[in-house]
JSON list of C-alpha atoms in Angstrom, two decimals:
[
{"chain": "A", "resi": 1303, "resn": "MET", "atom": "CA", "xyz": [-0.01, -0.06, 0.15]},
{"chain": "A", "resi": 1304, "resn": "PHE", "atom": "CA", "xyz": [2.95, 2.13, 0.51]},
{"chain": "A", "resi": 1305, "resn": "GLN", "atom": "CA", "xyz": [4.66, 1.80, -2.65]},
{"chain": "A", "resi": 1306, "resn": "LEU", "atom": "CA", "xyz": [1.20, 2.43, -4.33]},
{"chain": "A", "resi": 1307, "resn": "PHE", "atom": "CA", "xyz": [1.69, 5.75, -2.41]},
{"chain": "A", "resi": 1308, "resn": "LEU", "atom": "CA", "xyz": [4.70, 6.71, -3.26]},
{"chain": "A", "resi": 1309, "resn": "ARG", "atom": "CA", "xyz": [4.01, 5.47, -6.92]},
{"chain": "A", "resi": 1310, "resn": "ALA", "atom": "CA", "xyz": [1.37, 8.20, -6.99]},
{"chain": "A", "resi": 1311, "resn": "ARG", "atom": "CA", "xyz": [3.28, 10.91, -5.20]},
{"chain": "A", "resi": 1312, "resn": "ALA", "atom": "CA", "xyz": [6.31, 10.37, -7.82]},
{"chain": "A", "resi": 1313, "resn": "HIS", "atom": "CA", "xyz": [3.99, 10.20, -10.73]},
{"chain": "A", "resi": 1314, "resn": "ASN", "atom": "CA", "xyz": [1.78, 13.45, -9.63]},
{"chain": "A", "resi": 1315, "resn": "LEU", "atom": "CA", "xyz": [5.53, 14.99, -8.75]},
{"chain": "A", "resi": 1316, "resn": "LEU", "atom": "CA", "xyz": [6.95, 14.29, -12.56]},
{"chain": "A", "resi": 1317, "resn": "ASN", "atom": "CA", "xyz": [3.72, 15.49, -14.16]},
{"chain": "A", "resi": 1318, "resn": "ASP", "atom": "CA", "xyz": [3.81, 18.44, -11.90]},
{"chain": "A", "resi": 1319, "resn": "ARG", "atom": "CA", "xyz": [7.84, 19.25, -13.78]},
{"chain": "A", "resi": 1320, "resn": "ARG", "atom": "CA", "xyz": [6.57, 19.09, -17.20]},
{"chain": "A", "resi": 1321, "resn": "GLY", "atom": "CA", "xyz": [3.84, 20.84, -16.68]},
{"chain": "A", "resi": 1322, "resn": "ASP", "atom": "CA", "xyz": [0.89, 18.50, -18.04]},
{"chain": "A", "resi": 1323, "resn": "LYS", "atom": "CA", "xyz": [-2.26, 19.82, -17.04]},
{"chain": "A", "resi": 1324, "resn": "PRO", "atom": "CA", "xyz": [-5.54, 17.47, -16.79]},
{"chain": "A", "resi": 1325, "resn": "PHE", "atom": "CA", "xyz": [-7.54, 17.25, -20.02]},
{"chain": "A", "resi": 1326, "resn": "LYS", "atom": "CA", "xyz": [-10.47, 19.69, -19.12]},
{"chain": "A", "resi": 1327, "resn": "ALA", "atom": "CA", "xyz": [-13.05, 20.53, -21.93]},
{"chain": "A", "resi": 1328, "resn": "ARG", "atom": "CA", "xyz": [-14.09, 23.88, -23.09]},
{"chain": "A", "resi": 1329, "resn": "SER", "atom": "CA", "xyz": [-17.92, 24.78, -23.26]},
{"chain": "A", "resi": 1330, "resn": "ALA", "atom": "CA", "xyz": [-20.54, 24.18, -25.98]},
{"chain": "A", "resi": 1331, "resn": "GLU", "atom": "CA", "xyz": [-21.37, 27.62, -25.88]},
{"chain": "A", "resi": 1332, "resn": "ARG", "atom": "CA", "xyz": [-17.40, 28.57, -26.16]},
{"chain": "A", "resi": 1333, "resn": "ASP", "atom": "CA", "xyz": [-16.87, 25.92, -28.75]},
{"chain": "A", "resi": 1334, "resn": "ALA", "atom": "CA", "xyz": [-19.66, 27.35, -30.71]},
{"chain": "A", "resi": 1335, "resn": "GLU", "atom": "CA", "xyz": [-18.79, 30.40, -30.95]},
{"chain": "A", "resi": 1336, "resn": "THR", "atom": "CA", "xyz": [-15.22, 29.49, -31.98]},
{"chain": "A", "resi": 1337, "resn": "ASP", "atom": "CA", "xyz": [-16.50, 27.93, -34.89]},
{"chain": "A", "resi": 1338, "resn": "ARG", "atom": "CA", "xyz": [-19.12, 30.86, -36.09]},
{"chain": "A", "resi": 1339, "resn": "ALA", "atom": "CA", "xyz": [-15.65, 32.91, -35.88]},
{"chain": "A", "resi": 1340, "resn": "ARG", "atom": "CA", "xyz": [-13.93, 31.00, -38.54]},
{"chain": "A", "resi": 1341, "resn": "VAL", "atom": "CA", "xyz": [-16.94, 30.49, -40.54]},
{"chain": "A", "resi": 1342, "resn": "GLY", "atom": "CA", "xyz": [-17.55, 34.10, -40.10]},
{"chain": "A", "resi": 1343, "resn": "SER", "atom": "CA", "xyz": [-13.77, 35.17, -41.34]},
{"chain": "A", "resi": 1344, "resn": "VAL", "atom": "CA", "xyz": [-14.36, 33.05, -44.24]},
{"chain": "A", "resi": 1345, "resn": "VAL", "atom": "CA", "xyz": [-17.65, 34.80, -45.13]},
{"chain": "A", "resi": 1346, "resn": "ALA", "atom": "CA", "xyz": [-16.17, 38.23, -44.24]},
{"chain": "A", "resi": 1347, "resn": "ALA", "atom": "CA", "xyz": [-13.42, 37.53, -46.98]},
{"chain": "A", "resi": 1348, "resn": "LEU", "atom": "CA", "xyz": [-15.57, 36.28, -49.62]},
{"chain": "A", "resi": 1349, "resn": "GLU", "atom": "CA", "xyz": [-18.24, 39.48, -49.41]},
{"chain": "A", "resi": 1350, "resn": "ALA", "atom": "CA", "xyz": [-14.92, 41.27, -49.45]},
{"chain": "A", "resi": 1351, "resn": "ALA", "atom": "CA", "xyz": [-13.76, 40.15, -52.58]},
{"chain": "A", "resi": 1352, "resn": "LEU", "atom": "CA", "xyz": [-17.59, 39.60, -53.78]},
{"chain": "A", "resi": 1353, "resn": "HIS", "atom": "CA", "xyz": [-17.55, 43.37, -53.24]},
{"chain": "A", "resi": 1354, "resn": "GLU", "atom": "CA", "xyz": [-14.18, 44.77, -54.57]},
{"chain": "A", "resi": 1355, "resn": "ALA", "atom": "CA", "xyz": [-14.79, 42.33, -58.28]},
{"chain": "A", "resi": 1356, "resn": "GLU", "atom": "CA", "xyz": [-18.65, 44.20, -58.61]},
{"chain": "A", "resi": 1357, "resn": "ARG", "atom": "CA", "xyz": [-17.32, 47.43, -57.64]},
{"chain": "A", "resi": 1358, "resn": "GLU", "atom": "CA", "xyz": [-14.17, 46.94, -60.41]},
{"chain": "A", "resi": 1359, "resn": "GLN", "atom": "CA", "xyz": [-17.09, 45.47, -62.79]},
{"chain": "A", "resi": 1360, "resn": "VAL", "atom": "CA", "xyz": [-19.41, 48.51, -62.53]},
{"chain": "A", "resi": 1361, "resn": "GLY", "atom": "CA", "xyz": [-16.34, 51.46, -62.58]},
{"chain": "A", "resi": 1362, "resn": "LEU", "atom": "CA", "xyz": [-15.07, 49.51, -66.12]},
{"chain": "A", "resi": 1363, "resn": "ASN", "atom": "CA", "xyz": [-18.62, 48.93, -67.90]},
{"chain": "A", "resi": 1364, "resn": "GLN", "atom": "CA", "xyz": [-18.99, 52.58, -67.07]},
{"chain": "A", "resi": 1365, "resn": "ARG", "atom": "CA", "xyz": [-15.37, 53.53, -68.55]},
{"chain": "A", "resi": 1366, "resn": "VAL", "atom": "CA", "xyz": [-16.01, 51.05, -71.80]},
{"chain": "A", "resi": 1367, "resn": "ASP", "atom": "CA", "xyz": [-19.51, 52.69, -72.29]},
{"chain": "A", "resi": 1368, "resn": "ASP", "atom": "CA", "xyz": [-17.29, 56.05, -72.13]},
{"chain": "A", "resi": 1369, "resn": "ALA", "atom": "CA", "xyz": [-14.91, 54.71, -74.89]},
{"chain": "A", "resi": 1370, "resn": "LEU", "atom": "CA", "xyz": [-17.78, 53.31, -76.73]},
{"chain": "A", "resi": 1371, "resn": "ALA", "atom": "CA", "xyz": [-19.53, 56.71, -77.20]},
{"chain": "A", "resi": 1372, "resn": "ARG", "atom": "CA", "xyz": [-16.39, 58.86, -77.83]},
{"chain": "A", "resi": 1373, "resn": "ALA", "atom": "CA", "xyz": [-15.32, 56.25, -80.81]},
{"chain": "A", "resi": 1374, "resn": "ALA", "atom": "CA", "xyz": [-18.57, 56.81, -82.46]},
{"chain": "A", "resi": 1375, "resn": "VAL", "atom": "CA", "xyz": [-18.25, 60.27, -81.75]},
{"chain": "A", "resi": 1376, "resn": "THR", "atom": "CA", "xyz": [-14.89, 60.50, -84.08]},
{"chain": "A", "resi": 1377, "resn": "PHE", "atom": "CA", "xyz": [-16.17, 57.63, -86.52]},
{"chain": "A", "resi": 1378, "resn": "GLY", "atom": "CA", "xyz": [-18.47, 60.14, -88.03]},
{"chain": "A", "resi": 1379, "resn": "ASN", "atom": "CA", "xyz": [-21.78, 59.39, -89.93]},
{"chain": "A", "resi": 1380, "resn": "GLY", "atom": "CA", "xyz": [-21.14, 60.03, -93.62]},
{"chain": "A", "resi": 1381, "resn": "ASP", "atom": "CA", "xyz": [-21.73, 56.86, -95.78]},
{"chain": "A", "resi": 1382, "resn": "ASP", "atom": "CA", "xyz": [-18.10, 56.78, -97.30]},
{"chain": "A", "resi": 1383, "resn": "GLU", "atom": "CA", "xyz": [-16.37, 57.75, -93.84]},
{"chain": "A", "resi": 1384, "resn": "TYR", "atom": "CA", "xyz": [-14.03, 54.93, -93.78]},
{"chain": "A", "resi": 1385, "resn": "LEU", "atom": "CA", "xyz": [-12.33, 55.70, -97.33]},
{"chain": "A", "resi": 1386, "resn": "GLU", "atom": "CA", "xyz": [-12.16, 59.55, -96.33]},
{"chain": "A", "resi": 1387, "resn": "ARG", "atom": "CA", "xyz": [-10.66, 59.29, -92.95]},
{"chain": "A", "resi": 1388, "resn": "GLU", "atom": "CA", "xyz": [-7.35, 60.86, -92.01]},
{"chain": "A", "resi": 1389, "resn": "SER", "atom": "CA", "xyz": [-4.22, 58.28, -90.70]},
{"chain": "A", "resi": 1390, "resn": "LEU", "atom": "CA", "xyz": [-4.70, 59.80, -87.04]},
{"chain": "A", "resi": 1391, "resn": "ASP", "atom": "CA", "xyz": [-8.18, 59.55, -87.06]},
{"chain": "A", "resi": 1392, "resn": "ASN", "atom": "CA", "xyz": [-7.71, 55.45, -87.67]},
{"chain": "A", "resi": 1393, "resn": "TYR", "atom": "CA", "xyz": [-4.85, 55.59, -85.42]},
{"chain": "A", "resi": 1394, "resn": "HIS", "atom": "CA", "xyz": [-7.73, 56.75, -82.69]},
{"chain": "A", "resi": 1395, "resn": "GLN", "atom": "CA", "xyz": [-10.35, 54.30, -83.59]},
{"chain": "A", "resi": 1396, "resn": "ASP", "atom": "CA", "xyz": [-7.64, 51.35, -83.39]},
{"chain": "A", "resi": 1397, "resn": "LEU", "atom": "CA", "xyz": [-6.91, 52.74, -79.67]},
{"chain": "A", "resi": 1398, "resn": "PHE", "atom": "CA", "xyz": [-10.59, 53.26, -79.14]},
{"chain": "A", "resi": 1399, "resn": "ALA", "atom": "CA", "xyz": [-11.01, 49.49, -80.18]},
{"chain": "A", "resi": 1400, "resn": "ALA", "atom": "CA", "xyz": [-8.28, 48.22, -78.23]},
{"chain": "A", "resi": 1401, "resn": "ASP", "atom": "CA", "xyz": [-9.21, 49.77, -75.10]},
{"chain": "A", "resi": 1402, "resn": "ILE", "atom": "CA", "xyz": [-13.44, 48.91, -75.67]},
{"chain": "A", "resi": 1403, "resn": "SER", "atom": "CA", "xyz": [-11.85, 44.79, -76.14]},
{"chain": "A", "resi": 1404, "resn": "ASN", "atom": "CA", "xyz": [-10.14, 44.83, -73.87]},
{"chain": "A", "resi": 1405, "resn": "GLY", "atom": "CA", "xyz": [-11.90, 46.27, -71.37]},
{"chain": "A", "resi": 1406, "resn": "GLN", "atom": "CA", "xyz": [-14.59, 44.07, -72.32]},
{"chain": "A", "resi": 1407, "resn": "ARG", "atom": "CA", "xyz": [-12.59, 41.29, -72.21]},
{"chain": "A", "resi": 1408, "resn": "ARG", "atom": "CA", "xyz": [-11.97, 42.21, -68.79]},
{"chain": "A", "resi": 1409, "resn": "LEU", "atom": "CA", "xyz": [-15.71, 42.64, -68.02]},
{"chain": "A", "resi": 1410, "resn": "LYS", "atom": "CA", "xyz": [-16.20, 38.92, -69.10]},
{"chain": "A", "resi": 1411, "resn": "GLU", "atom": "CA", "xyz": [-13.62, 37.81, -66.78]},
{"chain": "A", "resi": 1412, "resn": "LEU", "atom": "CA", "xyz": [-15.44, 39.82, -63.82]},
{"chain": "A", "resi": 1413, "resn": "ALA", "atom": "CA", "xyz": [-18.53, 38.51, -64.91]},
{"chain": "A", "resi": 1414, "resn": "ALA", "atom": "CA", "xyz": [-17.26, 34.88, -64.34]},
{"chain": "A", "resi": 1415, "resn": "THR", "atom": "CA", "xyz": [-15.07, 35.41, -61.03]},
{"chain": "A", "resi": 1416, "resn": "ILE", "atom": "CA", "xyz": [-18.13, 37.28, -59.32]},
{"chain": "A", "resi": 1417, "resn": "GLY", "atom": "CA", "xyz": [-20.71, 34.01, -60.62]},
{"chain": "A", "resi": 1418, "resn": "HIS", "atom": "CA", "xyz": [-17.74, 31.45, -59.10]},
{"chain": "A", "resi": 1419, "resn": "LEU", "atom": "CA", "xyz": [-17.57, 33.76, -55.54]},
{"chain": "A", "resi": 1420, "resn": "LYS", "atom": "CA", "xyz": [-21.62, 33.89, -55.40]},
{"chain": "A", "resi": 1421, "resn": "PHE", "atom": "CA", "xyz": [-21.64, 29.89, -55.72]},
{"chain": "A", "resi": 1422, "resn": "VAL", "atom": "CA", "xyz": [-19.00, 29.91, -53.26]},
{"chain": "A", "resi": 1423, "resn": "LYS", "atom": "CA", "xyz": [-20.99, 31.81, -50.86]},
{"chain": "A", "resi": 1424, "resn": "ALA", "atom": "CA", "xyz": [-24.01, 29.68, -51.22]},
{"chain": "A", "resi": 1425, "resn": "ALA", "atom": "CA", "xyz": [-22.26, 26.23, -50.99]},
{"chain": "A", "resi": 1426, "resn": "LEU", "atom": "CA", "xyz": [-20.36, 27.54, -47.79]},
{"chain": "A", "resi": 1427, "resn": "LEU", "atom": "CA", "xyz": [-23.57, 29.07, -46.61]},
{"chain": "A", "resi": 1428, "resn": "THR", "atom": "CA", "xyz": [-25.35, 25.43, -46.82]},
{"chain": "A", "resi": 1429, "resn": "ARG", "atom": "CA", "xyz": [-22.59, 23.85, -45.41]},
{"chain": "A", "resi": 1430, "resn": "PHE", "atom": "CA", "xyz": [-22.78, 26.47, -42.42]},
{"chain": "A", "resi": 1431, "resn": "PRO", "atom": "CA", "xyz": [-26.91, 26.39, -42.12]},
{"chain": "A", "resi": 1432, "resn": "ASP", "atom": "CA", "xyz": [-26.90, 27.79, -38.42]},
{"chain": "A", "resi": 1433, "resn": "PHE", "atom": "CA", "xyz": [-24.56, 30.81, -39.29]},
{"chain": "A", "resi": 1434, "resn": "LYS", "atom": "CA", "xyz": [-26.26, 33.95, -39.03]},
{"chain": "A", "resi": 1435, "resn": "PRO", "atom": "CA", "xyz": [-23.94, 36.76, -40.13]},
{"chain": "A", "resi": 1436, "resn": "PRO", "atom": "CA", "xyz": [-23.82, 39.71, -37.60]},
{"chain": "A", "resi": 1437, "resn": "GLN", "atom": "CA", "xyz": [-26.33, 42.68, -38.68]},
{"chain": "A", "resi": 1438, "resn": "LEU", "atom": "CA", "xyz": [-24.94, 45.93, -39.18]},
{"chain": "A", "resi": 1439, "resn": "SER", "atom": "CA", "xyz": [-26.28, 48.44, -37.15]},
{"chain": "A", "resi": 1440, "resn": "SER", "atom": "CA", "xyz": [-27.66, 51.77, -38.78]}
]
């Protein structure tokens, strides 16, 4: 019996020196809050990326529309305008065409990216149906 006592004391003494502490589980509320915070950070990152892509899309769409309008004004409306146009006007038309083409390409890419981000967000929210994003105070 004395040996059991010594063995227990030695075990406790060694555990204390190693810093071993007995296992203690957190509360269910704290675990749920930790999980909500993790999902919330992912949702917040998705929202930020989606917002930035949509903002870029709106701004670029306005610039492409502006370039289209400027190109239409400089193009002229005569039947033989293309035949009699000066080389400088042709050069500017080529610049407008390149800008418009690049802008439209980027708009297509942004539309695809926005669609993908919305899909990822929807998939995330279906996997975590109990997640409620924090309400913004007005």
